[in-house]
């Protein structure tokens, strides 16, 4: 039993030396209250799209995920015989924290390569939105089993975060995917604060 006492004391000292800094509020950052917080980012609402899902409960893994939808929903049965809701268009945003900026960049490069496995893609271009550089891919044609036929995707590494934003559309969607995606990317804001000490 005496051996366990020093270990417990060491663990308590380590735990008291670490603390999580409470993230600043939108107001403290000078952001609008209706901007959705995703990790260290704030996302402005996009015209024509409504927040559909926000998985901030995944923060213990370093992964955050949100979706926005436009148009009417339809329930379909996918190739795995599971029911799924699809819309005229959906925006997916996923951000994942990594151990370093290099790991984030390498992962984002892998995401870019994977996108070509799900869609026929157009020419990749690099553009800057709100001070952040993104690699943009037009999604020209989805696989036959994919209910979404086209769209556009953007990928970036910001600090030690990987960022993926996809706008996927059905044939019924009349908007310009690349213009809508660019509008969305222009509305992402980045906070700079330490989350741990």
PDB file of N, CA and C in Angstrom, residues 1-39:
ATOM      1  N   UNK A   1       0.823  -1.197   0.000  1.00  0.00           N
ATOM      2  CA  UNK A   1       0.000   0.000   0.000  1.00  0.00           C
ATOM      3  C   UNK A   1       0.864   1.257   0.000  1.00  0.00           C
ATOM      4  N   UNK A   2       2.023   1.214   0.695  1.00  0.00           N
ATOM      5  CA  UNK A   2       2.875   2.393   0.758  1.00  0.00           C
ATOM      6  C   UNK A   2       3.398   2.792  -0.623  1.00  0.00           C
ATOM      7  N   UNK A   3       3.603   1.813  -1.509  1.00  0.00           N
ATOM      8  CA  UNK A   3       4.075   2.136  -2.858  1.00  0.00           C
ATOM      9  C   UNK A   3       3.059   2.953  -3.640  1.00  0.00           C
ATOM     10  N   UNK A   4       1.778   2.735  -3.378  1.00  0.00           N
ATOM     11  CA  UNK A   4       0.729   3.441  -4.109  1.00  0.00           C
ATOM     12  C   UNK A   4       0.640   4.910  -3.723  1.00  0.00           C
ATOM     13  N   UNK A   5       1.042   5.261  -2.509  1.00  0.00           N
ATOM     14  CA  UNK A   5       0.895   6.643  -2.046  1.00  0.00           C
ATOM     15  C   UNK A   5       1.704   7.624  -2.896  1.00  0.00           C
ATOM     16  N   UNK A   6       2.997   7.360  -3.140  1.00  0.00           N
ATOM     17  CA  UNK A   6       3.734   8.310  -3.980  1.00  0.00           C
ATOM     18  C   UNK A   6       3.143   8.432  -5.386  1.00  0.00           C
ATOM     19  N   UNK A   7       2.674   7.332  -5.971  1.00  0.00           N
ATOM     20  CA  UNK A   7       2.087   7.395  -7.302  1.00  0.00           C
ATOM     21  C   UNK A   7       0.846   8.279  -7.315  1.00  0.00           C
ATOM     22  N   UNK A   8       0.015   8.125  -6.272  1.00  0.00           N
ATOM     23  CA  UNK A   8      -1.191   8.954  -6.186  1.00  0.00           C
ATOM     24  C   UNK A   8      -0.808  10.424  -6.057  1.00  0.00           C
ATOM     25  N   UNK A   9       0.190  10.711  -5.213  1.00  0.00           N
ATOM     26  CA  UNK A   9       0.627  12.101  -5.048  1.00  0.00           C
ATOM     27  C   UNK A   9       1.173  12.676  -6.344  1.00  0.00           C
ATOM     28  N   UNK A  10       1.944  11.875  -7.070  1.00  0.00           N
ATOM     29  CA  UNK A  10       2.498  12.337  -8.348  1.00  0.00           C
ATOM     30  C   UNK A  10       1.375  12.650  -9.330  1.00  0.00           C
ATOM     31  N   UNK A  11       0.386  11.753  -9.406  1.00  0.00           N
ATOM     32  CA  UNK A  11      -0.739  11.982 -10.310  1.00  0.00           C
ATOM     33  C   UNK A  11      -1.508  13.247  -9.937  1.00  0.00           C
ATOM     34  N   UNK A  12      -1.721  13.447  -8.636  1.00  0.00           N
ATOM     35  CA  UNK A  12      -2.434  14.654  -8.199  1.00  0.00           C
ATOM     36  C   UNK A  12      -1.653  15.911  -8.553  1.00  0.00           C
ATOM     37  N   UNK A  13      -0.342  15.879  -8.381  1.00  0.00           N
ATOM     38  CA  UNK A  13       0.480  17.030  -8.744  1.00  0.00           C
ATOM     39  C   UNK A  13       0.428  17.312 -10.242  1.00  0.00           C
ATOM     40  N   UNK A  14       0.478  16.250 -11.030  1.00  0.00           N
ATOM     41  CA  UNK A  14       0.391  16.426 -12.479  1.00  0.00           C
ATOM     42  C   UNK A  14      -0.952  17.018 -12.884  1.00  0.00           C
ATOM     43  N   UNK A  15      -2.030  16.517 -12.273  1.00  0.00           N
ATOM     44  CA  UNK A  15      -3.359  17.001 -12.620  1.00  0.00           C
ATOM     45  C   UNK A  15      -3.563  18.446 -12.187  1.00  0.00           C
ATOM     46  N   UNK A  16      -3.034  18.828 -11.048  1.00  0.00           N
ATOM     47  CA  UNK A  16      -3.206  20.209 -10.608  1.00  0.00           C
ATOM     48  C   UNK A  16      -2.332  21.157 -11.416  1.00  0.00           C
ATOM     49  N   UNK A  17      -1.305  20.632 -12.065  1.00  0.00           N
ATOM     50  CA  UNK A  17      -0.460  21.472 -12.909  1.00  0.00           C
ATOM     51  C   UNK A  17      -1.039  21.714 -14.279  1.00  0.00           C
ATOM     52  N   UNK A  18      -2.077  20.963 -14.645  1.00  0.00           N
ATOM     53  CA  UNK A  18      -2.715  21.107 -15.954  1.00  0.00           C
ATOM     54  C   UNK A  18      -4.083  21.731 -15.751  1.00  0.00           C
ATOM     55  N   UNK A  19      -4.426  22.619 -16.630  1.00  0.00           N
ATOM     56  CA  UNK A  19      -5.773  23.167 -16.564  1.00  0.00           C
ATOM     57  C   UNK A  19      -6.255  23.466 -17.971  1.00  0.00           C
ATOM     58  N   UNK A  20      -7.544  23.404 -18.138  1.00  0.00           N
ATOM     59  CA  UNK A  20      -8.131  23.741 -19.425  1.00  0.00           C
ATOM     60  C   UNK A  20      -8.616  25.180 -19.358  1.00  0.00           C
ATOM     61  N   UNK A  21      -8.202  25.973 -20.316  1.00  0.00           N
ATOM     62  CA  UNK A  21      -8.624  27.368 -20.374  1.00  0.00           C
ATOM     63  C   UNK A  21     -10.023  27.421 -20.976  1.00  0.00           C
ATOM     64  N   UNK A  22     -10.916  28.121 -20.313  1.00  0.00           N
ATOM     65  CA  UNK A  22     -12.269  28.268 -20.836  1.00  0.00           C
ATOM     66  C   UNK A  22     -12.213  29.084 -22.117  1.00  0.00           C
ATOM     67  N   UNK A  23     -12.747  28.546 -23.225  1.00  0.00           N
ATOM     68  CA  UNK A  23     -12.700  29.295 -24.486  1.00  0.00           C
ATOM     69  C   UNK A  23     -13.450  30.618 -24.352  1.00  0.00           C
ATOM     70  N   UNK A  24     -12.949  31.673 -24.970  1.00  0.00           N
ATOM     71  CA  UNK A  24     -13.661  32.950 -24.916  1.00  0.00           C
ATOM     72  C   UNK A  24     -15.012  32.845 -25.626  1.00  0.00           C
ATOM     73  N   UNK A  25     -15.953  33.623 -25.188  1.00  0.00           N
ATOM     74  CA  UNK A  25     -17.277  33.647 -25.812  1.00  0.00           C
ATOM     75  C   UNK A  25     -17.210  34.404 -27.135  1.00  0.00           C
ATOM     76  N   UNK A  26     -18.268  34.266 -27.933  1.00  0.00           N
ATOM     77  CA  UNK A  26     -18.347  35.038 -29.173  1.00  0.00           C
ATOM     78  C   UNK A  26     -18.217  36.530 -28.892  1.00  0.00           C
ATOM     79  N   UNK A  27     -18.886  36.982 -27.826  1.00  0.00           N
ATOM     80  CA  UNK A  27     -18.838  38.403 -27.479  1.00  0.00           C
ATOM     81  C   UNK A  27     -17.416  38.835 -27.146  1.00  0.00           C
ATOM     82  N   UNK A  28     -16.696  38.015 -26.382  1.00  0.00           N
ATOM     83  CA  UNK A  28     -15.314  38.350 -26.019  1.00  0.00           C
ATOM     84  C   UNK A  28     -14.395  38.402 -27.244  1.00  0.00           C
ATOM     85  N   UNK A  29     -14.722  37.606 -28.254  1.00  0.00           N
ATOM     86  CA  UNK A  29     -13.922  37.588 -29.479  1.00  0.00           C
ATOM     87  C   UNK A  29     -14.355  38.658 -30.475  1.00  0.00           C
ATOM     88  N   UNK A  30     -15.459  39.361 -30.163  1.00  0.00           N
ATOM     89  CA  UNK A  30     -15.981  40.351 -31.103  1.00  0.00           C
ATOM     90  C   UNK A  30     -16.763  39.717 -32.242  1.00  0.00           C
ATOM     91  N   UNK A  31     -17.226  38.488 -32.026  1.00  0.00           N
ATOM     92  CA  UNK A  31     -17.992  37.775 -33.039  1.00  0.00           C
ATOM     93  C   UNK A  31     -19.485  37.935 -32.786  1.00  0.00           C
ATOM     94  N   UNK A  32     -20.267  37.740 -33.844  1.00  0.00           N
ATOM     95  CA  UNK A  32     -21.723  37.790 -33.715  1.00  0.00           C
ATOM     96  C   UNK A  32     -22.216  36.570 -32.942  1.00  0.00           C
ATOM     97  N   UNK A  33     -23.296  36.733 -32.202  1.00  0.00           N
ATOM     98  CA  UNK A  33     -23.833  35.640 -31.388  1.00  0.00           C
ATOM     99  C   UNK A  33     -24.374  34.486 -32.232  1.00  0.00           C
ATOM    100  N   UNK A  34     -24.819  34.765 -33.480  1.00  0.00           N
ATOM    101  CA  UNK A  34     -25.403  33.689 -34.293  1.00  0.00           C
ATOM    102  C   UNK A  34     -24.360  32.917 -35.102  1.00  0.00           C
ATOM    103  N   UNK A  35     -23.066  33.214 -34.905  1.00  0.00           N
ATOM    104  CA  UNK A  35     -22.038  32.421 -35.567  1.00  0.00           C
ATOM    105  C   UNK A  35     -21.880  31.105 -34.816  1.00  0.00           C
ATOM    106  N   UNK A  36     -21.898  30.002 -35.545  1.00  0.00           N
ATOM    107  CA  UNK A  36     -21.731  28.686 -34.930  1.00  0.00           C
ATOM    108  C   UNK A  36     -20.275  28.486 -34.545  1.00  0.00           C
ATOM    109  N   UNK A  37     -20.047  28.045 -33.307  1.00  0.00           N
ATOM    110  CA  UNK A  37     -18.690  27.744 -32.856  1.00  0.00           C
ATOM    111  C   UNK A  37     -18.356  26.302 -33.189  1.00  0.00           C
ATOM    112  N   UNK A  38     -17.277  26.108 -33.927  1.00  0.00           N
ATOM    113  CA  UNK A  38     -16.739  24.788 -34.214  1.00  0.00           C
ATOM    114  C   UNK A  38     -15.272  24.835 -33.811  1.00  0.00           C
ATOM    115  N   UNK A  39     -14.963  24.215 -32.670  1.00  0.00           N
ATOM    116  CA  UNK A  39     -13.603  24.264 -32.120  1.00  0.00           C
ATOM    117  C   UNK A  39     -13.193  25.725 -31.947  1.00  0.00           C
TER     118      UNK A  39
END
